[in-house]
Amino acid sequence: MALAYYQFLETALIETGKIILPLRNGCPSVKEKSPNEIVTPADILANQYLVKKLKTFFPEIPIYSEEGKEEKSEAQTRWIVDPLDGTTPWVWGNSGFSVSVALENNGAIVAGAVYDPVMKEFYYAEKGKGATKNGVGIETKKSIPKNELLMVVDWGNKKEKREEGLRYLSSFFLPEMYALRIVPQFAPALGLCRIAEGRIHALVCNDTWVEDHAAGALIISESGGYVSNFYQTSVFNHRNSGIIACNERSTHRDLVTFLEGKGILDKEPQAA
């Protein structure tokens, strides 16, 4: 069954990429589905394709998708779909968007896939079996000094999330740079995969949701990285919001300590 998941998801996500890529640069319609949250015809078309494929090949597994009103399953076993993660860069003709699908089984993410249609890179992981890019094993890059880290930073669209995001973004820059480079980004699924293969070393976002991080978090974990939620930094629950993802646990520990020291995160009680 593992091979069946890999082959199915590789084909389905690549085909989804072929749907959304030609529509970039000149999208005819951009709508707000909620304040500061946009949706385009490409999101809808990609979602329709993926949902149809999943229902055809796995009719017994319900679906939760970011788009559409019908596929909102909260079952413990389900597919979790983000047909176009990074709609904002996509709309403006930039790269950095992806297609993301995860499989949750009895409350645990057991398979995850993310596809970058621009770079034609397919990331995949199964729980306990490692992570790959285009079929080749990947690992995070370890033992990176803080002054050599490349970090990406994101925040939610609601007013309080933006305010909090600007607080931690500015704290990374002033009075001193926390890392060598700190870059805002707007597509967490792909950012997480970049950590998994060593091209980025840390990602912070206070408002990712299950469709944003379910697949990417598994890919990081299976490549040797470390992931927690933003507000509960000792654990990661894919059903909770926010994420702090790093190349290794020591980087994560230092980053959390820094944010606690700035008063952005509350210190969690230590286990007895």
Coordinates of N, CA and C in Angstrom, one line a residue, residues 69-272:
K69 N -17.0 23.9 0.0 CA -17.8 23.8 1.2 C -18.2 22.4 1.6
E70 N -18.0 21.4 0.7 CA -18.5 20.1 1.0 C -17.5 19.2 1.7
E71 N -16.2 19.3 1.3 CA -15.1 18.5 1.8 C -14.5 19.1 3.1
K72 N -15.2 18.9 4.2 CA -14.7 19.5 5.5 C -14.7 18.5 6.6
S73 N -14.3 17.2 6.2 CA -14.3 16.1 7.2 C -13.4 16.4 8.4
E74 N -13.9 16.1 9.6 CA -13.1 16.2 10.8 C -12.9 14.8 11.4
A75 N -13.0 13.8 10.5 CA -12.8 12.4 10.9 C -11.4 12.2 11.3
Q76 N -11.1 11.1 12.1 CA -9.8 10.8 12.5 C -9.0 10.2 11.4
T77 N -9.7 9.6 10.4 CA -9.0 9.2 9.2 C -9.6 10.0 8.0
R78 N -8.7 10.7 7.3 CA -9.1 11.5 6.2 C -7.9 12.0 5.4
W79 N -8.2 12.5 4.2 CA -7.3 13.2 3.4 C -7.3 14.7 3.7
I80 N -6.2 15.3 3.8 CA -6.1 16.8 4.1 C -5.5 17.4 2.8
V81 N -6.2 18.3 2.2 CA -5.8 18.9 0.9 C -5.7 20.4 0.9
D82 N -4.6 20.9 0.4 CA -4.5 22.3 0.0 C -4.1 22.3 -1.5
P83 N -5.1 22.6 -2.3 CA -4.8 22.5 -3.8 C -3.9 23.6 -4.3
L84 N -3.8 24.7 -3.6 CA -2.8 25.7 -4.0 C -2.4 26.5 -2.8
D85 N -1.3 26.0 -2.2 CA -0.7 26.7 -1.0 C 0.2 27.8 -1.5
G86 N -0.1 29.0 -1.2 CA 0.7 30.1 -1.7 C 0.0 30.9 -2.9
T87 N -1.3 31.1 -2.7 CA -2.1 31.7 -3.7 C -1.6 33.1 -4.0
T88 N -1.1 33.8 -3.0 CA -0.6 35.2 -3.2 C 0.6 35.3 -4.1
P89 N 1.6 34.5 -3.9 CA 2.7 34.6 -4.9 C 2.3 34.1 -6.3
W90 N 1.4 33.1 -6.3 CA 0.9 32.6 -7.6 C 0.1 33.7 -8.4
V91 N -0.7 34.5 -7.7 CA -1.5 35.5 -8.4 C -0.6 36.5 -9.0
W92 N 0.5 36.9 -8.4 CA 1.4 37.9 -8.9 C 2.5 37.3 -9.8
G93 N 2.3 36.1 -10.2 CA 3.3 35.5 -11.2 C 4.6 35.0 -10.6
N94 N 4.7 34.9 -9.3 CA 5.9 34.5 -8.7 C 5.9 33.0 -8.4
S95 N 7.1 32.4 -8.1 CA 7.2 31.0 -7.7 C 7.0 31.0 -6.2
G96 N 7.1 29.8 -5.6 CA 7.0 29.6 -4.2 C 5.6 29.1 -3.8
F97 N 4.8 28.6 -4.7 CA 3.5 28.0 -4.4 C 3.6 26.5 -4.6
S98 N 2.7 25.8 -4.0 CA 2.7 24.3 -4.1 C 1.3 23.7 -4.0
V99 N 1.3 22.4 -4.2 CA 0.1 21.5 -4.0 C 0.5 20.6 -2.8
S100 N -0.4 20.5 -1.8 CA -0.1 19.7 -0.6 C -1.2 18.8 -0.3
V101 N -0.9 17.5 0.0 CA -1.9 16.5 0.4 C -1.3 15.7 1.5
A102 N -2.0 15.4 2.6 CA -1.6 14.5 3.6 C -2.7 13.5 3.9
L103 N -2.3 12.3 4.4 CA -3.2 11.3 4.9 C -3.1 11.2 6.4
E104 N -4.3 11.4 7.0 CA -4.4 11.2 8.5 C -5.1 9.8 8.7
N105 N -4.5 9.0 9.6 CA -5.1 7.7 9.9 C -5.1 7.6 11.4
N106 N -6.3 7.4 11.9 CA -6.6 7.3 13.4 C -5.9 8.4 14.1
G107 N -6.0 9.6 13.6 CA -5.5 10.8 14.3 C -4.1 11.1 14.1
A108 N -3.3 10.3 13.3 CA -1.9 10.6 13.1 C -1.7 10.8 11.6
I109 N -0.8 11.7 11.2 CA -0.4 11.9 9.8 C 0.5 10.8 9.4
V110 N 0.2 10.0 8.5 CA 1.0 8.8 8.1 C 1.6 9.0 6.7
A111 N 1.1 9.9 5.9 CA 1.8 10.1 4.6 C 1.5 11.6 4.2
G112 N 2.5 12.2 3.6 CA 2.4 13.6 3.1 C 3.2 13.8 1.9
A113 N 2.6 14.6 1.0 CA 3.2 14.9 -0.3 C 3.0 16.4 -0.6
V114 N 4.1 17.0 -1.1 CA 4.0 18.4 -1.5 C 4.7 18.5 -2.9
Y115 N 4.1 19.2 -3.8 CA 4.7 19.4 -5.2 C 4.8 20.8 -5.6
D116 N 6.0 21.2 -6.0 CA 6.4 22.5 -6.5 C 6.3 22.4 -8.1
P117 N 5.2 23.0 -8.7 CA 5.1 22.9 -10.1 C 6.2 23.7 -10.9
V118 N 6.7 24.7 -10.3 CA 7.7 25.5 -11.0 C 9.0 24.8 -11.1
M119 N 9.5 24.3 -10.0 CA 10.8 23.5 -10.0 C 10.6 22.1 -10.3
K120 N 9.4 21.6 -10.4 CA 9.1 20.2 -10.7 C 9.7 19.3 -9.6
E121 N 9.5 19.7 -8.3 CA 10.1 18.9 -7.2 C 8.9 18.3 -6.4
F122 N 9.0 17.0 -6.2 CA 7.9 16.2 -5.5 C 8.5 15.7 -4.2
Y123 N 8.0 16.2 -3.1 CA 8.4 15.8 -1.8 C 7.4 14.8 -1.2
Y124 N 8.0 13.8 -0.6 CA 7.1 12.7 0.0 C 7.7 12.1 1.2
A125 N 6.8 11.8 2.2 CA 7.2 11.0 3.4 C 6.1 10.1 3.8
E126 N 6.5 9.0 4.4 CA 5.6 8.2 5.2 C 6.1 8.0 6.6
K127 N 5.2 8.0 7.5 CA 5.7 7.9 8.9 C 6.6 6.7 9.2
G128 N 7.8 7.0 9.7 CA 8.7 5.9 10.0 C 9.6 5.4 8.8
K129 N 9.4 6.1 7.7 CA 10.1 5.6 6.5 C 11.0 6.6 5.8
G130 N 11.2 7.7 6.4 CA 12.0 8.7 5.8 C 11.3 9.6 4.8
A131 N 12.1 10.6 4.2 CA 11.5 11.5 3.3 C 12.3 11.6 2.0
T132 N 11.7 11.9 0.9 CA 12.4 11.9 -0.4 C 12.0 13.2 -1.2
K133 N 12.8 13.5 -2.1 CA 12.5 14.5 -3.2 C 12.8 13.9 -4.5
N134 N 11.7 13.8 -5.3 CA 11.8 13.1 -6.6 C 12.5 11.7 -6.5
G135 N 12.1 11.0 -5.4 CA 12.5 9.7 -5.2 C 13.8 9.5 -4.5
V136 N 14.5 10.6 -4.2 CA 15.9 10.5 -3.6 C 15.8 10.9 -2.1
G137 N 16.4 10.2 -1.2 CA 16.3 10.6 0.2 C 16.8 11.9 0.5
I138 N 16.2 12.6 1.5 CA 16.6 14.0 1.9 C 16.8 14.0 3.4
E139 N 17.6 14.9 3.8 CA 17.8 15.1 5.3 C 18.0 16.6 5.5
T140 N 17.7 17.1 6.7 CA 17.9 18.5 7.1 C 19.4 18.7 7.2
K141 N 19.8 19.9 7.2 CA 21.3 20.2 7.4 C 21.5 20.6 8.8
K142 N 22.3 19.8 9.5 CA 22.5 20.0 10.9 C 23.7 20.9 11.2
S143 N 23.8 21.2 12.6 CA 25.0 21.9 13.1 C 25.3 23.2 12.4
I144 N 24.2 24.0 12.1 CA 24.4 25.3 11.5 C 24.5 26.4 12.6
P145 N 25.6 27.1 12.7 CA 25.6 28.2 13.7 C 24.5 29.2 13.4
K146 N 24.1 29.9 14.5 CA 23.0 30.8 14.4 C 23.3 31.9 13.4
N147 N 24.5 32.4 13.4 CA 24.8 33.5 12.4 C 25.0 33.0 11.0
E148 N 24.6 31.7 10.7 CA 24.6 31.2 9.4 C 23.2 30.7 9.0
L149 N 22.3 30.8 9.9 CA 20.9 30.3 9.6 C 20.2 31.1 8.5
L150 N 19.4 30.5 7.7 CA 18.5 31.1 6.8 C 17.1 30.8 7.4
M151 N 16.4 31.8 7.8 CA 15.0 31.7 8.4 C 14.0 32.2 7.4
V152 N 12.8 31.6 7.5 CA 11.6 32.3 6.8 C 10.6 32.5 7.9
V153 N 9.8 33.6 7.7 CA 8.9 34.1 8.7 C 7.6 34.4 8.1
D154 N 6.5 34.0 8.7 CA 5.2 34.3 8.2 C 4.2 34.6 9.3
W155 N 3.0 35.1 9.1 CA 2.1 35.4 10.1 C 0.7 35.3 9.5
G156 N -0.3 35.3 10.4 CA -1.7 35.2 9.9 C -2.3 36.5 9.4
N157 N -3.4 36.4 8.8 CA -4.0 37.6 8.2 C -4.9 38.4 9.1
K158 N -5.4 37.9 10.2 CA -6.2 38.6 11.2 C -5.3 39.7 11.8
K159 N -6.0 40.8 12.3 CA -5.3 41.9 12.8 C -4.4 41.6 13.9
E160 N -4.8 40.8 14.9 CA -4.0 40.4 16.0 C -2.8 39.5 15.6
K161 N -3.0 38.7 14.6 CA -1.9 37.9 14.1 C -0.9 38.7 13.4
R162 N -1.4 39.7 12.6 CA -0.4 40.6 11.9 C 0.4 41.4 12.9
E163 N -0.3 41.9 14.0 CA 0.4 42.6 15.0 C 1.5 41.8 15.7
E164 N 1.1 40.6 16.0 CA 2.1 39.7 16.7 C 3.2 39.3 15.7
G165 N 2.8 39.1 14.5 CA 3.9 38.7 13.5 C 4.9 39.8 13.3
L166 N 4.4 41.1 13.3 CA 5.4 42.2 13.1 C 6.3 42.3 14.4
R167 N 5.7 41.9 15.5 CA 6.5 42.0 16.7 C 7.7 41.0 16.7
Y168 N 7.4 39.7 16.3 CA 8.5 38.8 16.2 C 9.4 39.0 15.0
L169 N 8.8 39.5 13.9 CA 9.7 39.8 12.8 C 10.7 40.9 13.1
S170 N 10.2 42.0 13.8 CA 11.1 43.0 14.1 C 12.2 42.6 15.2
S171 N 11.7 41.7 16.1 CA 12.7 41.2 17.1 C 13.8 40.4 16.5
F172 N 13.6 39.8 15.4 CA 14.6 39.0 14.7 C 15.6 39.9 14.0
F173 N 15.2 41.2 13.8 CA 16.1 42.1 13.1 C 16.8 43.1 14.0
L174 N 16.1 43.5 15.1 CA 16.6 44.6 16.0 C 16.6 44.1 17.4
P175 N 17.6 44.5 18.2 CA 18.7 45.4 17.9 C 19.8 44.7 17.0
E176 N 19.8 43.4 17.0 CA 20.7 42.6 16.2 C 20.0 41.6 15.4
M177 N 20.6 41.2 14.3 CA 20.1 40.1 13.5 C 20.1 38.8 14.2
Y178 N 19.0 38.1 14.3 CA 19.0 36.8 15.0 C 19.7 35.7 14.1
A179 N 19.6 35.8 12.8 CA 20.2 34.9 11.9 C 20.9 35.6 10.8
L180 N 21.5 34.8 9.9 CA 22.2 35.5 8.8 C 21.3 36.1 7.8
R181 N 20.2 35.5 7.5 CA 19.1 36.0 6.7 C 17.8 35.6 7.2
I182 N 16.8 36.6 7.2 CA 15.5 36.4 7.7 C 14.5 36.9 6.6
V183 N 13.7 36.0 6.0 CA 13.0 36.4 4.8 C 11.5 36.1 5.0
P184 N 10.6 37.1 4.8 CA 9.2 36.8 4.8 C 8.8 35.8 3.7
Q185 N 7.9 34.9 4.0 CA 7.4 34.0 3.0 C 5.9 33.7 3.2
F186 N 5.2 33.2 2.1 CA 3.8 33.1 2.2 C 3.2 31.8 1.7
A187 N 4.0 30.7 1.8 CA 3.6 29.4 1.4 C 4.3 28.4 2.3
P188 N 3.7 28.1 3.4 CA 4.4 27.3 4.4 C 4.7 25.9 4.0
A189 N 3.8 25.3 3.2 CA 4.0 23.9 2.9 C 5.3 23.7 2.2
L190 N 5.6 24.6 1.2 CA 6.9 24.5 0.5 C 8.1 24.9 1.3
G191 N 7.9 25.9 2.2 CA 8.9 26.3 3.1 C 9.4 25.1 4.0
L192 N 8.4 24.4 4.5 CA 8.7 23.2 5.4 C 9.6 22.2 4.6
C193 N 9.2 22.0 3.3 CA 10.0 21.0 2.5 C 11.4 21.5 2.3
R194 N 11.6 22.8 2.2 CA 12.9 23.4 2.0 C 13.8 23.1 3.2
I195 N 13.2 23.2 4.4 CA 13.9 22.8 5.6 C 14.3 21.3 5.5
A196 N 13.4 20.5 5.1 CA 13.7 19.1 5.1 C 14.9 18.7 4.2
E197 N 15.1 19.5 3.2 CA 16.3 19.2 2.3 C 17.5 20.1 2.6
G198 N 17.4 20.9 3.6 CA 18.6 21.7 3.9 C 18.8 23.0 3.3
R199 N 17.8 23.5 2.5 CA 17.9 24.8 1.8 C 17.4 26.0 2.7
I200 N 16.7 25.7 3.7 CA 16.3 26.6 4.7 C 16.5 25.9 6.1
H201 N 16.6 26.7 7.2 CA 17.0 26.1 8.4 C 15.9 26.3 9.5
A202 N 15.0 27.2 9.3 CA 14.0 27.5 10.3 C 12.8 28.2 9.7
L203 N 11.6 27.9 10.2 CA 10.4 28.6 9.8 C 9.5 28.9 11.0
V204 N 9.0 30.1 11.1 CA 8.1 30.5 12.2 C 6.8 31.1 11.6
C205 N 5.7 30.7 12.0 CA 4.4 31.2 11.6 C 3.4 31.0 12.7
N206 N 2.7 32.1 13.1 CA 1.7 32.0 14.2 C 0.3 31.5 13.8
D207 N 0.1 31.3 12.5 CA -1.2 31.0 12.0 C -1.4 30.0 10.9
T208 N -0.5 29.0 10.8 CA -0.7 28.0 9.8 C -1.8 27.1 10.3
W209 N -2.5 26.4 9.4 CA -3.6 25.5 9.8 C -3.3 24.1 9.2
V210 N -4.2 23.2 9.5 CA -3.9 21.8 9.2 C -3.5 21.6 7.7
E211 N -4.3 22.2 6.8 CA -4.0 22.1 5.4 C -2.6 22.7 5.0
D212 N -2.2 23.7 5.7 CA -0.9 24.3 5.4 C 0.3 23.4 5.9
H213 N 0.2 22.7 7.0 CA 1.4 22.1 7.6 C 1.3 20.6 7.8
A214 N 0.2 20.0 7.5 CA 0.1 18.5 7.8 C 1.2 17.7 7.0
A215 N 1.2 17.9 5.7 CA 2.2 17.2 4.9 C 3.6 17.6 5.2
G216 N 3.9 18.9 5.2 CA 5.2 19.4 5.3 C 5.8 19.1 6.7
A217 N 5.0 19.1 7.7 CA 5.6 18.8 9.0 C 6.0 17.3 9.1
L218 N 5.3 16.4 8.5 CA 5.7 15.0 8.4 C 7.0 14.9 7.6
I219 N 7.1 15.6 6.5 CA 8.3 15.5 5.7 C 9.5 16.0 6.4
I220 N 9.4 17.1 7.2 CA 10.5 17.6 8.1 C 10.8 16.5 9.1
S221 N 9.9 16.0 9.8 CA 10.1 15.1 10.9 C 10.9 13.8 10.4
E222 N 10.4 13.4 9.2 CA 11.0 12.2 8.6 C 12.4 12.4 8.0
S223 N 12.8 13.7 7.9 CA 14.1 14.1 7.3 C 15.1 14.4 8.4
G224 N 14.6 14.3 9.7 CA 15.5 14.6 10.8 C 15.3 15.9 11.5
G225 N 14.3 16.7 11.1 CA 14.1 18.0 11.7 C 13.2 17.9 12.9
Y226 N 12.8 19.1 13.4 CA 12.0 19.1 14.6 C 10.9 20.2 14.5
V227 N 9.7 19.9 14.9 CA 8.5 20.7 14.6 C 7.7 20.8 15.9
S228 N 7.2 22.0 16.2 CA 6.2 22.2 17.3 C 5.1 23.1 16.8
N229 N 4.0 23.2 17.5 CA 3.1 24.3 17.3 C 3.7 25.6 17.7
F230 N 3.1 26.8 17.3 CA 3.7 28.1 17.7 C 3.4 28.4 19.2
Y231 N 2.2 28.0 19.7 CA 1.9 28.4 21.1 C 2.1 27.2 22.0
Q232 N 2.2 26.0 21.6 CA 2.6 24.9 22.4 C 3.9 24.3 21.9
T233 N 5.0 24.8 22.4 CA 6.3 24.6 21.7 C 6.9 23.2 22.2
S234 N 6.3 22.5 23.1 CA 6.9 21.2 23.4 C 6.2 20.1 22.7
V235 N 5.2 20.4 21.9 CA 4.5 19.3 21.1 C 4.1 19.8 19.7
F236 N 3.8 18.9 18.9 CA 3.1 19.3 17.6 C 1.9 18.5 17.4
N237 N 0.8 19.2 17.3 CA -0.5 18.6 17.0 C -1.0 19.3 15.7
H238 N -1.1 18.5 14.6 CA -1.4 19.0 13.3 C -2.8 19.7 13.3
R239 N -3.6 19.4 14.2 CA -5.0 20.0 14.2 C -5.0 21.4 14.9
N240 N -3.8 21.7 15.5 CA -3.7 23.1 16.1 C -3.0 24.0 15.2
S241 N -3.2 25.3 15.5 CA -2.6 26.3 14.5 C -1.2 26.7 14.9
G242 N -0.5 27.3 13.9 CA 0.8 27.8 14.1 C 1.9 26.7 14.1
I243 N 3.1 27.2 13.7 CA 4.2 26.2 13.6 C 5.6 26.9 13.8
I244 N 6.5 26.2 14.5 CA 7.9 26.5 14.5 C 8.6 25.2 14.1
A245 N 9.3 25.3 12.9 CA 9.9 24.2 12.3 C 11.4 24.5 12.1
C246 N 12.2 23.5 12.5 CA 13.7 23.8 12.4 C 14.4 22.5 11.9
N247 N 15.7 22.8 11.5 CA 16.5 21.7 11.0 C 16.9 20.7 12.0
E248 N 16.9 21.1 13.3 CA 17.1 20.1 14.4 C 16.6 20.7 15.7
R249 N 16.6 19.8 16.7 CA 16.0 20.2 18.0 C 16.7 21.4 18.7
S250 N 18.0 21.4 18.6 CA 18.8 22.5 19.3 C 18.4 23.8 18.7
T251 N 18.3 23.9 17.4 CA 17.9 25.2 16.7 C 16.5 25.6 17.2
H252 N 15.6 24.6 17.3 CA 14.2 24.9 17.8 C 14.3 25.4 19.2
R253 N 15.1 24.8 20.1 CA 15.2 25.2 21.5 C 15.7 26.6 21.6
D254 N 16.7 27.0 20.9 CA 17.3 28.3 20.9 C 16.2 29.3 20.4
L255 N 15.5 29.0 19.4 CA 14.5 29.9 18.8 C 13.4 30.1 19.8
V256 N 12.9 29.1 20.4 CA 11.8 29.2 21.4 C 12.3 30.1 22.6
T257 N 13.5 29.8 23.1 CA 14.0 30.6 24.2 C 14.1 32.1 23.8
F258 N 14.5 32.4 22.6 CA 14.6 33.7 22.2 C 13.2 34.4 22.2
L259 N 12.2 33.7 21.6 CA 10.9 34.3 21.6 C 10.2 34.4 23.0
E260 N 10.6 33.5 23.9 CA 10.1 33.6 25.3 C 10.8 34.8 25.9
G261 N 12.1 35.0 25.7 CA 12.8 36.2 26.2 C 12.2 37.5 25.8
K262 N 11.7 37.5 24.5 CA 11.1 38.8 24.0 C 9.7 39.0 24.4
G263 N 9.1 38.0 25.2 CA 7.7 38.1 25.7 C 6.7 37.8 24.6
I264 N 7.1 37.2 23.5 CA 6.2 36.8 22.4 C 5.6 35.5 22.7
L265 N 6.3 34.6 23.3 CA 5.8 33.3 23.7 C 5.8 33.2 25.2
D266 N 4.8 32.6 25.8 CA 4.8 32.3 27.3 C 5.7 31.1 27.5
K267 N 6.4 31.1 28.6 CA 7.2 29.9 28.9 C 6.3 28.8 29.4
E268 N 6.5 27.6 28.8 CA 5.7 26.5 29.1 C 6.3 25.8 30.4
P269 N 5.4 25.3 31.3 CA 5.9 24.6 32.5 C 6.7 23.4 32.1
Q270 N 7.8 23.2 32.8 CA 8.7 22.1 32.5 C 8.1 20.8 33.2
A271 N 8.3 19.7 32.4 CA 7.8 18.4 33.0 C 8.6 18.0 34.2
A272 N 7.9 17.4 35.2 CA 8.5 17.0 36.4 C 9.5 15.9 36.1

